[in-house]
mmCIF file of C-alpha atoms in Angstrom:
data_model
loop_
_atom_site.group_PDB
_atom_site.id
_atom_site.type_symbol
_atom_site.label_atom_id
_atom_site.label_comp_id
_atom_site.label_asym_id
_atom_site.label_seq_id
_atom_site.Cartn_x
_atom_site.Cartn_y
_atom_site.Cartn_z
ATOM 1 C CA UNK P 1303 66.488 129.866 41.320
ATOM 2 C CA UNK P 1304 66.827 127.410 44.382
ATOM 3 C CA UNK P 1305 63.211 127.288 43.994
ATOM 4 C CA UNK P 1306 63.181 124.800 41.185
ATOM 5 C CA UNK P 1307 65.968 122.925 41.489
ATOM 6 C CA UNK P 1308 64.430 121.783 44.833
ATOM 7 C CA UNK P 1309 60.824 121.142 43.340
ATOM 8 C CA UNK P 1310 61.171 117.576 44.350
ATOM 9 C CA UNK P 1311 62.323 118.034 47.693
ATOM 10 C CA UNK P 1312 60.052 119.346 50.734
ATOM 11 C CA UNK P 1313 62.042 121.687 52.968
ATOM 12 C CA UNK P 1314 60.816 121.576 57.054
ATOM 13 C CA UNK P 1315 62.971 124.484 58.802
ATOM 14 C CA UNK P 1316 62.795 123.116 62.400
ATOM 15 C CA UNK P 1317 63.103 126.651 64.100
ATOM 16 C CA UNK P 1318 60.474 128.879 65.911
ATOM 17 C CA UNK P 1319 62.799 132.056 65.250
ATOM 18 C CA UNK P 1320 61.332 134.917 63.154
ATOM 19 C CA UNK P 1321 65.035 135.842 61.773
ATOM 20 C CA UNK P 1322 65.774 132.283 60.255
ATOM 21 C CA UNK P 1323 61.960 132.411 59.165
ATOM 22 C CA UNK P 1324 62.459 135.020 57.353
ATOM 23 C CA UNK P 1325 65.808 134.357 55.946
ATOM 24 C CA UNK P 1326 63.776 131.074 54.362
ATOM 25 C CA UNK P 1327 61.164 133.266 52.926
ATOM 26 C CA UNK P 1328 63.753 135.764 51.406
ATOM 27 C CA UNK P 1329 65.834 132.751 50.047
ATOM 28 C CA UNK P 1330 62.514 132.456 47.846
ATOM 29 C CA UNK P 1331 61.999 128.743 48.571
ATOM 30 C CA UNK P 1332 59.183 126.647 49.669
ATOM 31 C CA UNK P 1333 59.205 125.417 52.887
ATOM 32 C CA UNK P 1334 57.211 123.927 56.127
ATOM 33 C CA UNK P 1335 57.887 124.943 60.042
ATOM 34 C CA UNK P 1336 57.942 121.685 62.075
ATOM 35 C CA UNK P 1337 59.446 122.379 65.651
ATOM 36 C CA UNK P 1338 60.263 119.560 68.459
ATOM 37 C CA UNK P 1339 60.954 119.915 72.110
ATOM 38 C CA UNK P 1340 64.795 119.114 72.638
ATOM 39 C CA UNK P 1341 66.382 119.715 75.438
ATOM 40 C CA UNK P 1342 69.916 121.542 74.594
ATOM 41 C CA UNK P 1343 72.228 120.348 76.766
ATOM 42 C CA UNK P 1344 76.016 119.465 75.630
ATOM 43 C CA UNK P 1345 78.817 117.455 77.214
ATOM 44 C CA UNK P 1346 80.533 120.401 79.114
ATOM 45 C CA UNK P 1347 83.931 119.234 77.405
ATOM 46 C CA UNK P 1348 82.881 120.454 74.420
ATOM 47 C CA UNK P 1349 84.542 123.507 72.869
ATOM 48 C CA UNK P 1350 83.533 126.529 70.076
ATOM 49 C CA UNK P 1351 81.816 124.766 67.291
ATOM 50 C CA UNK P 1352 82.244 121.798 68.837
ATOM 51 C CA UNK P 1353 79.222 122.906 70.835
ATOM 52 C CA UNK P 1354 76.745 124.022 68.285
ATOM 53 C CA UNK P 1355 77.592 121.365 65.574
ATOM 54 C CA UNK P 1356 76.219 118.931 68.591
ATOM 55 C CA UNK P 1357 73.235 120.957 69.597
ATOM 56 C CA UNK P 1358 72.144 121.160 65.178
ATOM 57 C CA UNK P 1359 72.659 117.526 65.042
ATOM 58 C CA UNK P 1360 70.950 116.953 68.335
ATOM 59 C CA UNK P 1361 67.686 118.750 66.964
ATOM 60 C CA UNK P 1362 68.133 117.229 63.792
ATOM 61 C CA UNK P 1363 68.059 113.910 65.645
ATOM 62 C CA UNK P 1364 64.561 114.563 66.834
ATOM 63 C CA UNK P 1365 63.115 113.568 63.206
ATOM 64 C CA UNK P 1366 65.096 110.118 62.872
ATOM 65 C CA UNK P 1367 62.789 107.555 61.807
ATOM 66 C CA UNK P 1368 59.712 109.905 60.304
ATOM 67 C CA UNK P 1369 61.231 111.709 57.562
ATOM 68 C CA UNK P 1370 59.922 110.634 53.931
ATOM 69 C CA UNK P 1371 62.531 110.249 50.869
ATOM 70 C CA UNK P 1372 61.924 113.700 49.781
ATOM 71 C CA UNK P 1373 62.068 115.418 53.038
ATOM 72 C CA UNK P 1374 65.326 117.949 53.733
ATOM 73 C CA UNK P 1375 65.029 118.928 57.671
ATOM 74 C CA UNK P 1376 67.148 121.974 58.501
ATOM 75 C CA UNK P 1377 67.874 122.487 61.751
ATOM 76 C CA UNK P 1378 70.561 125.304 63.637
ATOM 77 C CA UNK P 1379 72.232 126.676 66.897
ATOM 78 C CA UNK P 1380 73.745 129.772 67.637
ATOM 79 C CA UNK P 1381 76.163 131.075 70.117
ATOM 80 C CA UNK P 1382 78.381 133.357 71.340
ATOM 81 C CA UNK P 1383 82.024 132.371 72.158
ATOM 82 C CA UNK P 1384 84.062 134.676 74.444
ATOM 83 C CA UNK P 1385 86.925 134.238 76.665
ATOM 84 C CA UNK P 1386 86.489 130.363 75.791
ATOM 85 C CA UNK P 1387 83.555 130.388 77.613
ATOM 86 C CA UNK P 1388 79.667 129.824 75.928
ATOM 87 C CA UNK P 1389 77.202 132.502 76.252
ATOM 88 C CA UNK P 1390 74.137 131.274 75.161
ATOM 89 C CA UNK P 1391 70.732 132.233 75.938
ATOM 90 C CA UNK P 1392 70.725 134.521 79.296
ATOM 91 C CA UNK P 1393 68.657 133.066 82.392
ATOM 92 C CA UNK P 1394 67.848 136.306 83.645
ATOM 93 C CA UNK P 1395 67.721 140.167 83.293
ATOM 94 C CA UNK P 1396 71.439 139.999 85.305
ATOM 95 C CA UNK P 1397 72.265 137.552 83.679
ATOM 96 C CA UNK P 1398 72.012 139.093 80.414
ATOM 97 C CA UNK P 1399 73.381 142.063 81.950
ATOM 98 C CA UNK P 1400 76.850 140.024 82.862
ATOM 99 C CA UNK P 1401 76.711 138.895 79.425
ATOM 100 C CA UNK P 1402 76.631 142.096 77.977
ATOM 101 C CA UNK P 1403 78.954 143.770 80.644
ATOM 102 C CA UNK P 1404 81.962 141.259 79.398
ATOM 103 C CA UNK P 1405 81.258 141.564 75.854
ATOM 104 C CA UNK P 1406 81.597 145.555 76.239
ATOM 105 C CA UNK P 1407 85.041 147.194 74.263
ATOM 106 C CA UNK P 1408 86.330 143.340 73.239
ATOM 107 C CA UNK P 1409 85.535 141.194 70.512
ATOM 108 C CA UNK P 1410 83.504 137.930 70.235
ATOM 109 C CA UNK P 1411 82.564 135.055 67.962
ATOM 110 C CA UNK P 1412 79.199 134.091 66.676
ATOM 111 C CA UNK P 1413 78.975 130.479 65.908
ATOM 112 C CA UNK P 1414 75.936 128.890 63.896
ATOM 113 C CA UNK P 1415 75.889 125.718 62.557
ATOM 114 C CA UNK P 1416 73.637 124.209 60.419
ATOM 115 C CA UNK P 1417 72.894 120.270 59.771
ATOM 116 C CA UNK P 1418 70.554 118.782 56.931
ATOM 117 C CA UNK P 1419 68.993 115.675 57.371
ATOM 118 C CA UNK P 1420 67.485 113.066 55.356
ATOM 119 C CA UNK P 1421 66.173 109.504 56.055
ATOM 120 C CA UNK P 1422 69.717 108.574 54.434
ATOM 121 C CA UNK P 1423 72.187 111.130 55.514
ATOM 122 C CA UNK P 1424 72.981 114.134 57.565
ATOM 123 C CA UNK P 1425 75.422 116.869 56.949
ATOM 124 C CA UNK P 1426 76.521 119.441 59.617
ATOM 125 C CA UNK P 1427 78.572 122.751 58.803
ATOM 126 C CA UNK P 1428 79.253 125.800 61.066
ATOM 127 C CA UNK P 1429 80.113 129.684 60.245
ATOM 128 C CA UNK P 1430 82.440 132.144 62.829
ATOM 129 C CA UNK P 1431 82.142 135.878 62.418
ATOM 130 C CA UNK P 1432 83.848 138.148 64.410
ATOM 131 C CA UNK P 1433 82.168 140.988 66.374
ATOM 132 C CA UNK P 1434 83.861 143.748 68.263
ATOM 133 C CA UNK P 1435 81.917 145.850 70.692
ATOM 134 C CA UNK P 1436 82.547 149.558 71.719
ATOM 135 C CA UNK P 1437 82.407 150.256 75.714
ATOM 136 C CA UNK P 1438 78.911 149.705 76.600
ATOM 137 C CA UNK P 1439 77.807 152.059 79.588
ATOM 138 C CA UNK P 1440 75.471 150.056 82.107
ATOM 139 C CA UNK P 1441 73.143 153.209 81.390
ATOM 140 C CA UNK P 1442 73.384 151.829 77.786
ATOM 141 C CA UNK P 1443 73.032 148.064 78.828
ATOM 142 C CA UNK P 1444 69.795 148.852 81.250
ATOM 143 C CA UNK P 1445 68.162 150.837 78.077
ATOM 144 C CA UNK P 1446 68.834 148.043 75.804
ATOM 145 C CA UNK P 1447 67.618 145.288 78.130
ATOM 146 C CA UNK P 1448 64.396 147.075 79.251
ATOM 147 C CA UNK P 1449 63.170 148.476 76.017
ATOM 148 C CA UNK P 1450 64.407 144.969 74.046
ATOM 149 C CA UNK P 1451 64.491 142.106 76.274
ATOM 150 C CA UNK P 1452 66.725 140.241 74.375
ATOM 151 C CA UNK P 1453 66.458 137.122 76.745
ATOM 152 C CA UNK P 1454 65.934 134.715 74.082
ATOM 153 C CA UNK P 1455 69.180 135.691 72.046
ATOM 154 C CA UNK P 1456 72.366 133.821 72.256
ATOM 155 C CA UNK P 1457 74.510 136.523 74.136
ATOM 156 C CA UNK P 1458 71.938 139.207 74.862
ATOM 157 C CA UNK P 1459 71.744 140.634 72.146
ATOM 158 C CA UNK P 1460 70.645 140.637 68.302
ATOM 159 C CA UNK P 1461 72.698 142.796 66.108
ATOM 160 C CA UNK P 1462 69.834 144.108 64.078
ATOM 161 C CA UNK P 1463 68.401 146.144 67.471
ATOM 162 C CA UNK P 1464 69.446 148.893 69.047
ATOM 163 C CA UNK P 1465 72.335 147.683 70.119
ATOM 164 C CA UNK P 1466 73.971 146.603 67.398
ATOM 165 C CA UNK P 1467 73.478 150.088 65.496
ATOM 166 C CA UNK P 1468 75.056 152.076 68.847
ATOM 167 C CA UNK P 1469 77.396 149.338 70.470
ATOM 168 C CA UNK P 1470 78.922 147.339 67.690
ATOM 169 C CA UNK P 1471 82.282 148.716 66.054
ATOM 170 C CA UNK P 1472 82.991 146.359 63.802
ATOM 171 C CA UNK P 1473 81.617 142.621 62.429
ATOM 172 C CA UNK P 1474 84.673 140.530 60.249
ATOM 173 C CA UNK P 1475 82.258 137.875 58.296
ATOM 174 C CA UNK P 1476 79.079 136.962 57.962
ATOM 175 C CA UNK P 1477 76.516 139.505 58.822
ATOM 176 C CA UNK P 1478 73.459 136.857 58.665
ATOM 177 C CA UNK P 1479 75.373 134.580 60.856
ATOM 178 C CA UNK P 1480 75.717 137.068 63.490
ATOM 179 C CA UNK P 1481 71.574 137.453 63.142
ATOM 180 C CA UNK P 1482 71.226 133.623 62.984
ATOM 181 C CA UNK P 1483 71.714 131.934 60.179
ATOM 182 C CA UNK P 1484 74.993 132.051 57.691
ATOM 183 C CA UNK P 1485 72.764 132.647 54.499
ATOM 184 C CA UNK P 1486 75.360 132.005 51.957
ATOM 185 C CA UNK P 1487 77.075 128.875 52.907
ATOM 186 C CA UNK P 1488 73.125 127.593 53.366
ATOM 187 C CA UNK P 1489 72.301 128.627 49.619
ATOM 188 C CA UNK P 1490 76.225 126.946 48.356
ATOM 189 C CA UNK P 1491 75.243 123.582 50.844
ATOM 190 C CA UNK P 1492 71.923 123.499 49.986
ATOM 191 C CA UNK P 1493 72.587 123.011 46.168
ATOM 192 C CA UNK P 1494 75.688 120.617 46.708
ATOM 193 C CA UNK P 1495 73.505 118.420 49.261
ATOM 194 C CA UNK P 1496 70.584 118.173 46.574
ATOM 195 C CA UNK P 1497 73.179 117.036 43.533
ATOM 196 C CA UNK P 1498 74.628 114.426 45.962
#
């Protein structure tokens, strides 16, 4: 359905990740990978979605000046807000141990946003789900991290592992936000940005 009503347009998902990759294909639309080399970093006063509504725009930014009038570029961050503090991708195996360790019998928000860019205009919107962990053992957090290595995810972990089918209790919103990508509020902005 999205399909044809952007026939005219020429979608470039600016993301190496397999999950919003796939999300693209299963949306059933046509569309090109085109990555750039940013460098995420964020004025430290920056809060929540403060946070990733700066790091979408700040990929998005990367394409200024080279995208033609029928070019959409769809860029994304993800992270994981607990005890006001960002967890974002861990630098190391204790690291991502730490990471894991706090999140264990609490809950924690998952923030995406997403920003659309044109050569004319740029919109930026963001999703929070809430996730609630059971205790984690370290026993549990070792398995996970050396049969997984989850060191590229945005708190440690991905939900659709191993360790969201034994750890996670409960999940209040958006399942494919918690994977990477808020699905349905792309499909609802997607179709509002093209009749703008």
């Amino acid at each position: 359905m999205l399909r044809e009503k952007l026939k005219s347009y020429k979608i470039i998902l600016a993301s190496g990740s397999p999950r919003r990759q796939q999300f693209f294909k299963d949306l059933d639309i046509d569309f090109e990978i085109r990555l750039k080399e940013v460098e995420e970093i964020y004025p430290l006063h920056l809060q929540a979605e403060e946070i990733t509504n700066y790091l979408a725009e700040l990929k998005a930014s990367a394409f200024e000046g080279e995208l033609k009038s029928d070019e959409i570029v769809v860029t994304s961050d993800t992270i994981v807000w607990h005890n006001n503090q960002c967890l974002g991708k861990p630098k190391d195996e204790e690291d991502a141990f730490n990471m894991l360790k706090s999140l264990s019998n609490s809950t924690h928000e998952v923030i995406t946003s997403v920003c659309f860019k044109t050569y004319t205009k740029t919109e930026t919107f963001h999703e929070v789900t809430k996730v609630t962990f059971r205790e984690l053992t370290d026993e549990a957090i070792h398995y996970y991290l050396t049969n997984y290595k989850p060191f590229d995810k945005a708190g440690s972990y991905a939900i659709q592992e191993w360790i969201g089918y034994v750890g996670i209790r409960k999940i209040e919103g958006s399942y494919t936000n918690v994977v990477g990508m808020p699905m349905h509020l792309v499909y609802e902005k997607l179709m509002d940005f093209i009749k703008k």
